[in-house]
């Protein structure tokens, strides 16, 4: 209710304002046609805002795009779920996950209906701002990584495990910084997160980090010389969070816990801050051109991993569909088959958790395995701070206790989980 009532209008208003402010740039690039296109996109977004605020029916997509038919089929499926046979799904009377995804897909539709500005990312500015505002933390993390690289060969098992756990936790708390929860308002990282890790530990409600370590360190011990250990990361937000993920990915290679990292991002701008291929490349470039020698070395290494294929970035339209992940093997069998090649899949963030668990009102004690509802492409782990009212796999009484002491514990991003599924 809060998302549809407050966040969506706020995000749309911000998108409209962004288009307004780029008017001159569009004129310089495309002349009068650019101005016309900007006007058209604005009017489509205003219409969208009005539809949502007045609880209009959710209408099919009209503009042809790779996923238009799948979306419209899904809409029909939603309609089929309504008891009332000629009732249409509406903004305030449909599943949250579906409506929220639909809103971002309609923003994209407004933009692709407005050539020549059809590649404009209305959230790009906010994502870049998040990166620049987190500069100091990013620098601290990159320097930490470079220092680690110089001694990594000399670390014993326990020390390596400690470092692995540190970088996992940094990537977890990096997930606090998304922009859709704050309605697109700035949410950057300003404190030194490395020093806060010990204080934050009590807020990790499910902590399966040990499983991740035993899985990867066993592969490292038992693998043949030229064989592959592949870790896949389903990315969430660009900016600070993406830096924490790339640092973890760099460490996995340097520590030889993995030999290949595969990343998955979004094909269209999504939930304000989610990473697209453009954001991914832009961020690596930014880090590479840092004035600080060690920071820029990180960027150069990352670019090199991409060039040499040790880091692989994948696009797939499935990630911006409204479907829960248990539908993946049906809806996107090629993607499911790709994920099956991983030795471990890390799912970053809250939206991925909602899709892993089908965004259902599960009992807190339901096992994660059960909530995954048949989605087991490979051993997987959700790394997520809690921003939505879904949590499974807790100890009996744990959820109730939290509710009694902190009514908003599920939605503030203060708590986090490392939740693992796979053979032990
Ligand atoms: O970037 P994350 O961690 O997926 O968080 C996004 C979350 O913010 C919200 O958009 C807020 O409504 C949730 O729907 C979503 O789960
Ligand atoms: Mn996100």
CSV table of C-alpha atoms and ligand atoms in Angstrom, one decimal:
chain,number,residue,atom,x,y,z
A,1,UNK,CA,0.0,0.0,0.0
A,2,UNK,CA,2.8,2.4,0.9
A,3,UNK,CA,4.7,1.6,-2.3
A,4,UNK,CA,1.7,2.3,-4.6
A,5,UNK,CA,0.4,5.2,-2.6
A,6,UNK,CA,3.6,7.1,-1.8
A,7,UNK,CA,6.7,5.7,-3.5
A,8,UNK,CA,5.4,5.3,-7.0
A,9,UNK,CA,4.0,8.8,-7.4
A,10,UNK,CA,7.2,10.2,-5.9
A,11,UNK,CA,9.4,8.1,-8.2
A,12,UNK,CA,7.3,9.2,-11.3
A,13,UNK,CA,7.5,12.8,-10.3
A,14,UNK,CA,11.2,12.6,-10.0
A,15,UNK,CA,11.5,10.9,-13.4
A,16,UNK,CA,9.4,13.7,-15.0
A,17,UNK,CA,11.6,16.3,-13.4
A,18,UNK,CA,14.7,14.6,-14.7
A,19,UNK,CA,13.3,14.7,-18.2
A,20,UNK,CA,12.5,18.4,-17.8
A,21,UNK,CA,16.0,19.1,-16.7
A,22,UNK,CA,17.6,17.3,-19.6
A,23,UNK,CA,15.6,19.3,-22.2
A,24,UNK,CA,18.5,21.3,-23.4
A,25,UNK,CA,20.7,18.3,-23.7
A,26,UNK,CA,18.1,16.6,-25.8
A,27,UNK,CA,17.8,19.7,-28.0
A,28,UNK,CA,21.5,19.8,-28.6
A,29,UNK,CA,21.6,16.1,-29.4
A,30,UNK,CA,18.5,15.7,-31.6
A,31,UNK,CA,17.2,19.3,-32.3
A,32,UNK,CA,13.4,19.9,-32.3
A,33,UNK,CA,12.7,16.1,-32.5
A,34,UNK,CA,14.4,15.8,-29.1
A,35,UNK,CA,12.2,18.4,-27.6
A,36,UNK,CA,9.1,16.7,-29.0
A,37,UNK,CA,10.2,13.3,-27.7
A,38,UNK,CA,10.9,14.8,-24.2
A,39,UNK,CA,7.4,16.2,-24.2
A,40,UNK,CA,5.9,13.0,-25.2
A,41,UNK,CA,7.7,10.9,-22.6
A,42,UNK,CA,6.6,13.4,-19.9
A,43,UNK,CA,3.0,13.3,-20.9
A,44,UNK,CA,3.1,9.4,-20.9
A,45,UNK,CA,4.6,9.4,-17.5
A,46,UNK,CA,2.0,11.9,-16.2
A,47,UNK,CA,-0.7,9.7,-17.5
A,48,UNK,CA,0.9,6.7,-15.8
A,49,UNK,CA,1.0,8.6,-12.5
A,50,UNK,CA,-2.6,9.5,-12.9
A,51,UNK,CA,-3.6,5.9,-13.6
A,52,UNK,CA,-1.9,4.7,-10.5
A,53,UNK,CA,-3.2,7.4,-8.2
A,54,UNK,CA,-6.8,6.9,-9.3
A,55,UNK,CA,-6.6,3.1,-9.2
A,56,UNK,CA,-7.4,2.6,-12.9
A,57,UNK,CA,-7.3,-0.9,-14.5
A,58,UNK,CA,-3.9,-2.2,-15.3
A,59,UNK,CA,-3.7,-2.0,-19.1
A,60,UNK,CA,-1.7,-4.2,-21.5
A,61,UNK,CA,1.6,-2.9,-22.9
A,62,UNK,CA,1.3,-1.6,-26.4
A,63,UNK,CA,4.8,-0.9,-27.7
A,64,UNK,CA,6.6,-3.9,-29.2
A,65,UNK,CA,9.6,-5.0,-27.2
A,66,UNK,CA,11.3,-8.3,-26.4
A,67,UNK,CA,9.0,-9.1,-23.5
A,68,UNK,CA,5.7,-7.4,-24.5
A,69,UNK,CA,3.9,-10.6,-25.2
A,70,UNK,CA,5.1,-12.4,-22.0
A,71,UNK,CA,4.0,-9.3,-20.0
A,72,UNK,CA,0.6,-9.2,-21.6
A,73,UNK,CA,0.1,-13.0,-21.0
A,74,UNK,CA,1.0,-12.4,-17.4
A,75,UNK,CA,-1.6,-9.7,-17.2
A,76,UNK,CA,-4.2,-12.1,-18.5
A,77,UNK,CA,-3.2,-14.6,-16.0
A,78,UNK,CA,-3.7,-12.0,-13.2
A,79,UNK,CA,-7.1,-11.2,-14.6
A,80,UNK,CA,-7.9,-14.9,-14.6
A,81,UNK,CA,-7.2,-15.0,-10.8
A,82,UNK,CA,-9.9,-12.5,-10.1
A,83,UNK,CA,-13.2,-14.0,-9.0
A,84,UNK,CA,-15.2,-11.3,-10.8
A,85,UNK,CA,-15.0,-12.4,-14.5
A,86,UNK,CA,-15.1,-8.9,-16.1
A,87,UNK,CA,-13.2,-7.2,-13.3
A,88,UNK,CA,-9.7,-6.0,-14.4
A,89,UNK,CA,-6.7,-6.0,-12.1
A,90,UNK,CA,-6.2,-2.6,-10.6
A,91,UNK,CA,-3.3,-0.7,-9.1
A,92,UNK,CA,-4.5,-1.0,-5.5
A,93,UNK,CA,-6.1,-4.4,-5.8
A,94,UNK,CA,-3.4,-6.6,-7.2
A,95,UNK,CA,-0.3,-8.4,-5.9
A,96,UNK,CA,2.3,-5.9,-4.8
A,97,UNK,CA,5.2,-7.6,-6.7
A,98,UNK,CA,3.3,-7.6,-10.0
A,99,UNK,CA,2.1,-3.9,-9.8
A,100,UNK,CA,5.5,-2.6,-8.7
A,101,UNK,CA,7.3,-4.4,-11.6
A,102,UNK,CA,4.6,-3.3,-14.0
A,103,UNK,CA,5.2,0.3,-13.0
A,104,UNK,CA,8.9,0.2,-13.9
A,105,UNK,CA,8.0,-1.6,-17.1
A,106,UNK,CA,5.6,1.2,-18.0
A,107,UNK,CA,8.3,3.8,-17.4
A,108,UNK,CA,10.4,1.9,-19.9
A,109,UNK,CA,7.4,1.8,-22.3
A,110,UNK,CA,7.0,5.6,-22.0
A,111,UNK,CA,10.7,6.1,-23.0
A,112,UNK,CA,10.7,3.6,-25.9
A,113,UNK,CA,7.6,5.2,-27.3
A,114,UNK,CA,9.5,8.5,-27.5
A,115,UNK,CA,12.3,8.1,-30.0
A,116,UNK,CA,14.9,9.5,-30.5
A,117,UNK,CA,15.3,9.6,-26.7
A,118,UNK,CA,14.4,5.9,-26.4
A,119,UNK,CA,17.6,5.0,-24.7
A,120,UNK,CA,17.3,7.6,-22.0
A,121,UNK,CA,17.6,6.2,-18.4
A,122,UNK,CA,15.5,8.3,-16.1
A,123,UNK,CA,17.4,6.9,-13.1
A,124,UNK,CA,20.9,7.3,-14.4
A,125,UNK,CA,21.5,10.6,-12.5
A,126,UNK,CA,20.4,9.1,-9.2
A,127,UNK,CA,22.6,6.1,-9.6
A,128,UNK,CA,25.6,8.3,-10.5
A,129,UNK,CA,24.9,10.5,-7.5
A,130,UNK,CA,24.9,7.5,-5.2
A,131,UNK,CA,28.3,6.5,-6.5
A,132,UNK,CA,29.8,10.0,-6.1
A,133,UNK,CA,28.3,10.5,-2.6
A,134,UNK,CA,29.9,7.2,-1.5
A,135,UNK,CA,33.4,8.2,-2.8
A,136,UNK,CA,35.1,8.0,0.6
A,137,UNK,CA,33.7,4.6,1.5
A,138,UNK,CA,34.5,3.3,-1.9
A,139,UNK,CA,38.1,4.5,-1.6
A,140,UNK,CA,38.4,2.9,1.8
A,141,UNK,CA,37.2,-0.4,0.4
A,142,UNK,CA,39.4,-0.4,-2.6
A,143,UNK,CA,42.5,0.4,-0.5
A,144,UNK,CA,41.5,-2.4,1.8
A,145,UNK,CA,41.3,-4.8,-1.1
A,146,UNK,CA,44.7,-3.7,-2.5
A,147,UNK,CA,46.3,-4.2,0.9
A,148,UNK,CA,44.8,-7.6,1.1
A,149,UNK,CA,46.1,-8.6,-2.4
A,150,UNK,CA,49.6,-7.9,-1.3
A,151,UNK,CA,49.5,-10.5,1.5
A,152,UNK,CA,46.9,-12.9,0.3
A,153,UNK,CA,49.4,-15.5,-0.7
A,154,UNK,CA,50.7,-15.6,2.9
A,155,UNK,CA,47.4,-16.0,4.7
A,156,UNK,CA,46.6,-19.2,6.4
A,157,UNK,CA,43.1,-20.9,6.1
A,158,UNK,CA,41.6,-19.1,9.0
A,159,UNK,CA,42.9,-15.7,8.0
A,160,UNK,CA,41.5,-16.2,4.5
A,161,UNK,CA,38.2,-17.3,5.9
A,162,UNK,CA,38.1,-14.2,8.1
A,163,UNK,CA,38.7,-12.0,5.1
A,164,UNK,CA,36.0,-13.8,3.1
A,165,UNK,CA,33.5,-13.3,5.8
A,166,UNK,CA,34.4,-9.6,6.1
A,167,UNK,CA,33.9,-9.0,2.3
A,168,UNK,CA,30.6,-11.0,2.4
A,169,UNK,CA,29.3,-8.7,5.2
A,170,UNK,CA,30.4,-5.6,3.4
A,171,UNK,CA,28.4,-6.8,0.4
A,172,UNK,CA,25.4,-7.5,2.6
A,173,UNK,CA,25.4,-4.0,4.2
A,174,UNK,CA,26.0,-2.5,0.8
A,175,UNK,CA,22.4,-3.6,0.1
A,176,UNK,CA,21.1,-0.9,2.4
A,177,UNK,CA,21.8,1.6,-0.3
A,178,UNK,CA,19.0,1.1,-2.7
A,179,UNK,CA,17.0,4.0,-4.1
A,180,UNK,CA,13.5,2.6,-4.6
A,181,UNK,CA,12.8,2.3,-0.9
A,182,UNK,CA,13.6,5.9,-0.4
A,183,UNK,CA,11.4,7.0,-3.3
A,184,UNK,CA,14.6,7.8,-5.4
A,185,UNK,CA,16.0,10.1,-2.7
A,186,UNK,CA,19.7,9.8,-2.1
A,187,UNK,CA,20.8,6.9,0.1
A,188,UNK,CA,24.6,6.6,-0.1
A,189,UNK,CA,27.3,5.1,2.2
A,190,UNK,CA,29.1,7.7,4.2
A,191,UNK,CA,30.7,5.8,7.2
A,192,UNK,CA,33.5,3.3,7.1
A,193,UNK,CA,31.7,0.1,6.9
A,194,UNK,CA,34.7,-2.1,7.6
A,195,UNK,CA,35.0,-0.7,11.2
A,196,UNK,CA,31.3,-1.2,11.8
A,197,UNK,CA,31.1,-5.0,10.9
A,198,UNK,CA,31.4,-6.2,14.5
A,199,UNK,CA,28.7,-3.9,15.7
A,200,UNK,CA,26.4,-4.9,12.9
A,201,UNK,CA,26.8,-8.7,13.5
A,202,UNK,CA,23.8,-9.0,15.9
A,203,UNK,CA,21.6,-7.8,13.1
A,204,UNK,CA,22.3,-10.8,10.9
A,205,UNK,CA,19.2,-12.9,11.5
A,206,UNK,CA,20.2,-16.0,9.5
A,207,UNK,CA,23.9,-16.5,9.0
A,208,UNK,CA,25.0,-19.3,6.7
A,209,UNK,CA,28.4,-17.8,5.8
A,210,UNK,CA,30.0,-21.0,7.1
A,211,UNK,CA,28.3,-23.0,4.4
A,212,UNK,CA,29.6,-20.7,1.7
A,213,UNK,CA,33.1,-21.1,3.1
A,214,UNK,CA,33.0,-24.9,3.3
A,215,UNK,CA,31.5,-25.1,-0.2
A,216,UNK,CA,34.1,-23.0,-1.9
A,217,UNK,CA,37.1,-24.0,0.2
A,218,UNK,CA,36.2,-27.7,-0.6
A,219,UNK,CA,36.1,-27.0,-4.3
A,220,UNK,CA,39.5,-25.2,-4.0
A,221,UNK,CA,41.1,-28.2,-2.2
A,222,UNK,CA,39.6,-30.9,-4.5
A,223,UNK,CA,39.5,-29.4,-7.9
A,224,UNK,CA,41.8,-30.5,-10.7
A,225,UNK,CA,44.4,-28.0,-12.0
A,226,UNK,CA,42.6,-26.6,-15.0
A,227,UNK,CA,39.0,-27.1,-13.8
A,228,UNK,CA,36.5,-24.3,-13.3
A,229,UNK,CA,34.9,-23.1,-10.1
A,230,UNK,CA,32.1,-20.7,-11.0
A,231,UNK,CA,30.3,-18.3,-8.8
A,232,UNK,CA,27.4,-16.4,-10.2
A,233,UNK,CA,26.2,-13.1,-8.7
A,234,UNK,CA,22.7,-11.9,-9.5
A,235,UNK,CA,23.3,-8.2,-9.0
A,236,UNK,CA,21.1,-5.7,-7.4
A,237,UNK,CA,21.9,-2.0,-7.0
A,238,UNK,CA,24.5,0.1,-8.8
A,239,UNK,CA,26.6,2.6,-7.0
A,240,UNK,CA,28.0,1.7,-3.6
A,241,UNK,CA,26.4,-1.8,-3.5
A,242,UNK,CA,27.9,-2.7,-6.8
A,243,UNK,CA,31.4,-1.7,-5.6
A,244,UNK,CA,31.0,-4.1,-2.7
A,245,UNK,CA,30.0,-6.9,-5.0
A,246,UNK,CA,32.9,-6.3,-7.4
A,247,UNK,CA,35.3,-6.2,-4.4
A,248,UNK,CA,33.9,-9.6,-3.3
A,249,UNK,CA,34.2,-10.9,-6.8
A,250,UNK,CA,37.8,-9.8,-7.1
A,251,UNK,CA,38.6,-11.4,-3.8
A,252,UNK,CA,37.0,-14.7,-4.9
A,253,UNK,CA,39.4,-14.8,-7.9
A,254,UNK,CA,42.5,-13.6,-6.1
A,255,UNK,CA,42.0,-16.1,-3.2
A,256,UNK,CA,41.3,-18.9,-5.8
A,257,UNK,CA,38.0,-19.7,-4.1
A,258,UNK,CA,36.6,-19.3,-7.6
A,259,UNK,CA,38.0,-19.2,-11.1
A,260,UNK,CA,35.2,-17.4,-12.9
A,261,UNK,CA,32.5,-14.9,-11.8
A,262,UNK,CA,29.3,-14.5,-13.8
A,263,UNK,CA,27.2,-11.4,-13.2
A,264,UNK,CA,23.5,-10.8,-14.1
A,265,UNK,CA,22.1,-7.3,-14.4
A,266,UNK,CA,18.9,-5.7,-15.7
A,267,UNK,CA,18.1,-5.1,-19.4
A,268,UNK,CA,16.0,-2.0,-18.6
A,269,UNK,CA,16.2,0.6,-15.8
A,270,UNK,CA,14.6,-1.1,-12.8
A,271,UNK,CA,13.6,-0.3,-9.2
A,272,UNK,CA,15.5,3.0,-9.6
A,273,UNK,CA,18.9,1.8,-8.6
A,274,UNK,CA,19.3,-1.6,-10.2
A,275,UNK,CA,22.4,-2.3,-12.3
A,276,UNK,CA,22.3,-2.3,-16.1
A,277,UNK,CA,25.2,-3.1,-18.4
A,278,UNK,CA,25.7,0.6,-18.8
A,279,UNK,CA,26.0,1.2,-15.1
A,280,UNK,CA,28.3,-1.8,-14.7
A,281,UNK,CA,30.7,-0.5,-17.4
A,282,UNK,CA,30.4,3.1,-16.2
A,283,UNK,CA,31.3,2.2,-12.6
A,284,UNK,CA,34.4,0.2,-13.6
A,285,UNK,CA,35.5,3.1,-15.8
A,286,UNK,CA,35.0,5.6,-12.9
A,287,UNK,CA,37.0,3.5,-10.5
A,288,UNK,CA,39.7,3.1,-13.1
A,289,UNK,CA,40.0,6.9,-13.6
A,290,UNK,CA,40.2,7.7,-9.8
A,291,UNK,CA,43.0,10.0,-8.8
A,292,UNK,CA,44.1,7.5,-6.1
A,293,UNK,CA,46.6,5.1,-7.5
A,294,UNK,CA,45.3,2.0,-5.6
A,295,UNK,CA,41.7,2.7,-6.4
A,296,UNK,CA,42.4,3.1,-10.0
A,297,UNK,CA,44.4,-0.2,-9.9
A,298,UNK,CA,41.2,-1.9,-8.8
A,299,UNK,CA,39.3,-0.4,-11.7
A,300,UNK,CA,42.1,-1.5,-14.1
A,301,UNK,CA,42.0,-5.1,-12.7
A,302,UNK,CA,38.3,-5.3,-13.0
A,303,UNK,CA,38.4,-4.1,-16.6
A,304,UNK,CA,41.0,-6.7,-17.3
A,305,UNK,CA,38.9,-9.5,-15.7
A,306,UNK,CA,36.1,-8.5,-18.1
A,307,UNK,CA,38.4,-8.4,-21.1
A,308,UNK,CA,39.9,-11.8,-20.3
A,309,UNK,CA,36.6,-13.5,-19.6
A,310,UNK,CA,37.2,-14.2,-15.9
A,311,UNK,CA,34.3,-11.9,-15.3
A,312,UNK,CA,31.3,-12.4,-17.6
A,313,UNK,CA,28.3,-10.2,-17.6
A,314,UNK,CA,24.9,-11.6,-18.8
A,315,UNK,CA,21.7,-9.9,-19.8
A,316,UNK,CA,18.4,-11.6,-19.7
A,317,UNK,CA,14.9,-10.2,-20.0
A,318,UNK,CA,13.6,-12.6,-17.3
A,319,UNK,CA,15.0,-10.4,-14.5
A,320,UNK,CA,12.7,-7.6,-15.4
A,321,UNK,CA,9.6,-9.8,-15.7
A,322,UNK,CA,7.1,-10.0,-12.7
A,323,UNK,CA,7.6,-13.8,-12.4
A,324,UNK,CA,8.8,-15.4,-9.3
A,325,UNK,CA,11.9,-17.5,-9.7
A,326,UNK,CA,10.2,-20.9,-9.4
A,327,UNK,CA,8.7,-20.0,-12.8
A,328,UNK,CA,12.2,-19.6,-14.4
A,329,UNK,CA,12.6,-23.1,-15.7
A,330,UNK,CA,9.3,-22.7,-17.6
A,331,UNK,CA,9.5,-19.1,-18.7
A,332,UNK,CA,13.3,-18.8,-19.3
A,333,UNK,CA,14.7,-22.3,-19.6
A,334,UNK,CA,17.9,-21.0,-21.2
A,335,UNK,CA,18.6,-18.8,-18.2
A,336,UNK,CA,17.9,-21.6,-15.8
A,337,UNK,CA,20.3,-23.8,-17.7
A,338,UNK,CA,23.0,-21.1,-17.5
A,339,UNK,CA,22.5,-20.8,-13.7
A,340,UNK,CA,22.8,-24.6,-13.4
A,341,UNK,CA,26.5,-24.3,-14.5
A,342,UNK,CA,27.4,-22.4,-11.3
A,343,UNK,CA,28.9,-23.9,-8.3
A,344,UNK,CA,27.3,-21.2,-6.2
A,345,UNK,CA,24.8,-18.5,-7.0
A,346,UNK,CA,24.6,-15.3,-4.8
A,347,UNK,CA,21.3,-13.4,-5.0
A,348,UNK,CA,21.8,-9.8,-3.9
A,349,UNK,CA,19.0,-7.7,-2.4
A,350,UNK,CA,15.5,-7.6,-1.3
A,351,UNK,CA,13.7,-7.8,-4.6
A,352,UNK,CA,15.5,-11.0,-5.5
A,353,UNK,CA,14.5,-12.4,-2.1
A,354,UNK,CA,10.9,-11.6,-2.8
A,355,UNK,CA,11.1,-13.4,-6.1
A,356,UNK,CA,12.9,-16.3,-4.6
A,357,UNK,CA,10.2,-16.8,-2.0
A,358,UNK,CA,7.3,-15.9,-4.3
A,359,UNK,CA,6.6,-12.7,-2.2
A,360,UNK,CA,4.2,-14.7,-0.1
A,361,UNK,CA,3.1,-14.2,3.5
A,362,UNK,CA,5.1,-17.3,4.8
A,363,UNK,CA,5.3,-18.2,8.4
A,364,UNK,CA,8.7,-17.0,9.7
A,365,UNK,CA,9.7,-20.6,10.5
A,366,UNK,CA,9.0,-22.1,7.1
A,367,UNK,CA,12.3,-23.6,5.7
A,368,UNK,CA,14.0,-21.6,3.0
A,369,UNK,CA,14.0,-24.7,0.9
A,370,UNK,CA,10.2,-25.0,1.0
A,371,UNK,CA,9.7,-21.3,0.2
A,372,UNK,CA,11.9,-21.7,-2.9
A,373,UNK,CA,9.1,-23.9,-4.3
A,374,UNK,CA,11.3,-26.0,-6.6
A,375,UNK,CA,13.8,-23.4,-7.6
A,376,UNK,CA,17.1,-25.2,-7.0
A,377,UNK,CA,19.3,-24.6,-10.1
A,378,UNK,CA,22.5,-24.8,-8.0
A,379,UNK,CA,23.6,-24.2,-4.4
A,380,UNK,CA,22.4,-20.6,-3.8
A,381,UNK,CA,22.5,-17.9,-1.1
A,382,UNK,CA,20.4,-14.8,-0.6
A,383,UNK,CA,22.4,-11.8,0.6
A,384,UNK,CA,19.8,-9.3,1.6
A,385,UNK,CA,18.8,-6.6,4.0
A,386,UNK,CA,15.2,-6.8,5.0
A,387,UNK,CA,13.0,-4.2,3.3
A,388,UNK,CA,9.8,-6.1,2.6
A,389,UNK,CA,7.5,-8.1,4.9
A,390,UNK,CA,8.8,-11.5,4.0
A,391,UNK,CA,11.2,-13.6,6.0
A,392,UNK,CA,11.5,-17.4,6.2
A,393,UNK,CA,13.9,-19.8,8.0
A,394,UNK,CA,13.9,-18.1,11.4
A,395,UNK,CA,14.0,-19.9,14.7
A,396,UNK,CA,10.7,-20.5,16.5
A,397,UNK,CA,9.7,-17.3,18.3
A,398,UNK,CA,12.5,-15.2,16.7
A,399,UNK,CA,10.1,-13.3,14.4
A,400,UNK,CA,7.5,-12.7,17.1
A,401,UNK,CA,10.2,-11.4,19.5
A,402,UNK,CA,11.4,-8.9,16.9
A,403,UNK,CA,7.9,-7.8,16.2
A,404,UNK,CA,7.3,-7.1,19.8
A,405,UNK,CA,10.4,-5.1,20.3
A,406,UNK,CA,10.7,-3.4,16.9
A,407,UNK,CA,7.4,-3.3,14.9
A,408,UNK,CA,9.2,-2.2,11.7
A,409,UNK,CA,12.1,-4.7,11.7
A,410,UNK,CA,11.0,-6.2,8.4
A,411,UNK,CA,11.2,-3.1,6.3
A,412,UNK,CA,13.9,-0.7,7.5
A,413,UNK,CA,17.0,-2.5,6.0
A,414,UNK,CA,18.5,-2.6,9.5
A,415,UNK,CA,18.5,-6.5,9.6
A,416,UNK,CA,20.1,-8.8,7.1
A,417,UNK,CA,20.5,-12.5,6.1
A,418,UNK,CA,22.9,-14.9,4.5
A,419,UNK,CA,20.4,-17.6,3.7
A,420,UNK,CA,21.8,-20.7,1.9
A,421,UNK,CA,20.1,-23.5,0.1
A,422,UNK,CA,21.9,-26.5,-1.2
A,423,UNK,CA,23.5,-29.8,-0.2
A,424,UNK,CA,25.8,-29.5,2.8
B,1,LIG,O1,17.2,-2.9,-4.0
B,1,LIG,P1,16.5,-4.0,-3.3
B,1,LIG,O2,17.3,-4.5,-2.1
B,1,LIG,O3,16.0,-5.1,-4.1
B,1,LIG,O4,15.3,-3.3,-2.6
B,1,LIG,C1,14.2,-2.9,-3.3
B,1,LIG,C2,13.0,-2.9,-2.4
B,1,LIG,O5,12.5,-1.6,-2.3
B,1,LIG,C3,11.1,-1.6,-2.6
B,1,LIG,O6,11.0,-1.2,-4.0
B,1,LIG,C4,10.4,-0.7,-1.8
B,1,LIG,O7,9.1,-0.7,-2.1
B,1,LIG,C5,10.8,-3.0,-2.5
B,1,LIG,O8,9.7,-3.4,-3.2
B,1,LIG,C6,12.0,-3.8,-2.9
B,1,LIG,O9,11.9,-5.0,-2.4
B,2,LIG,MN1,17.4,-2.8,-6.1
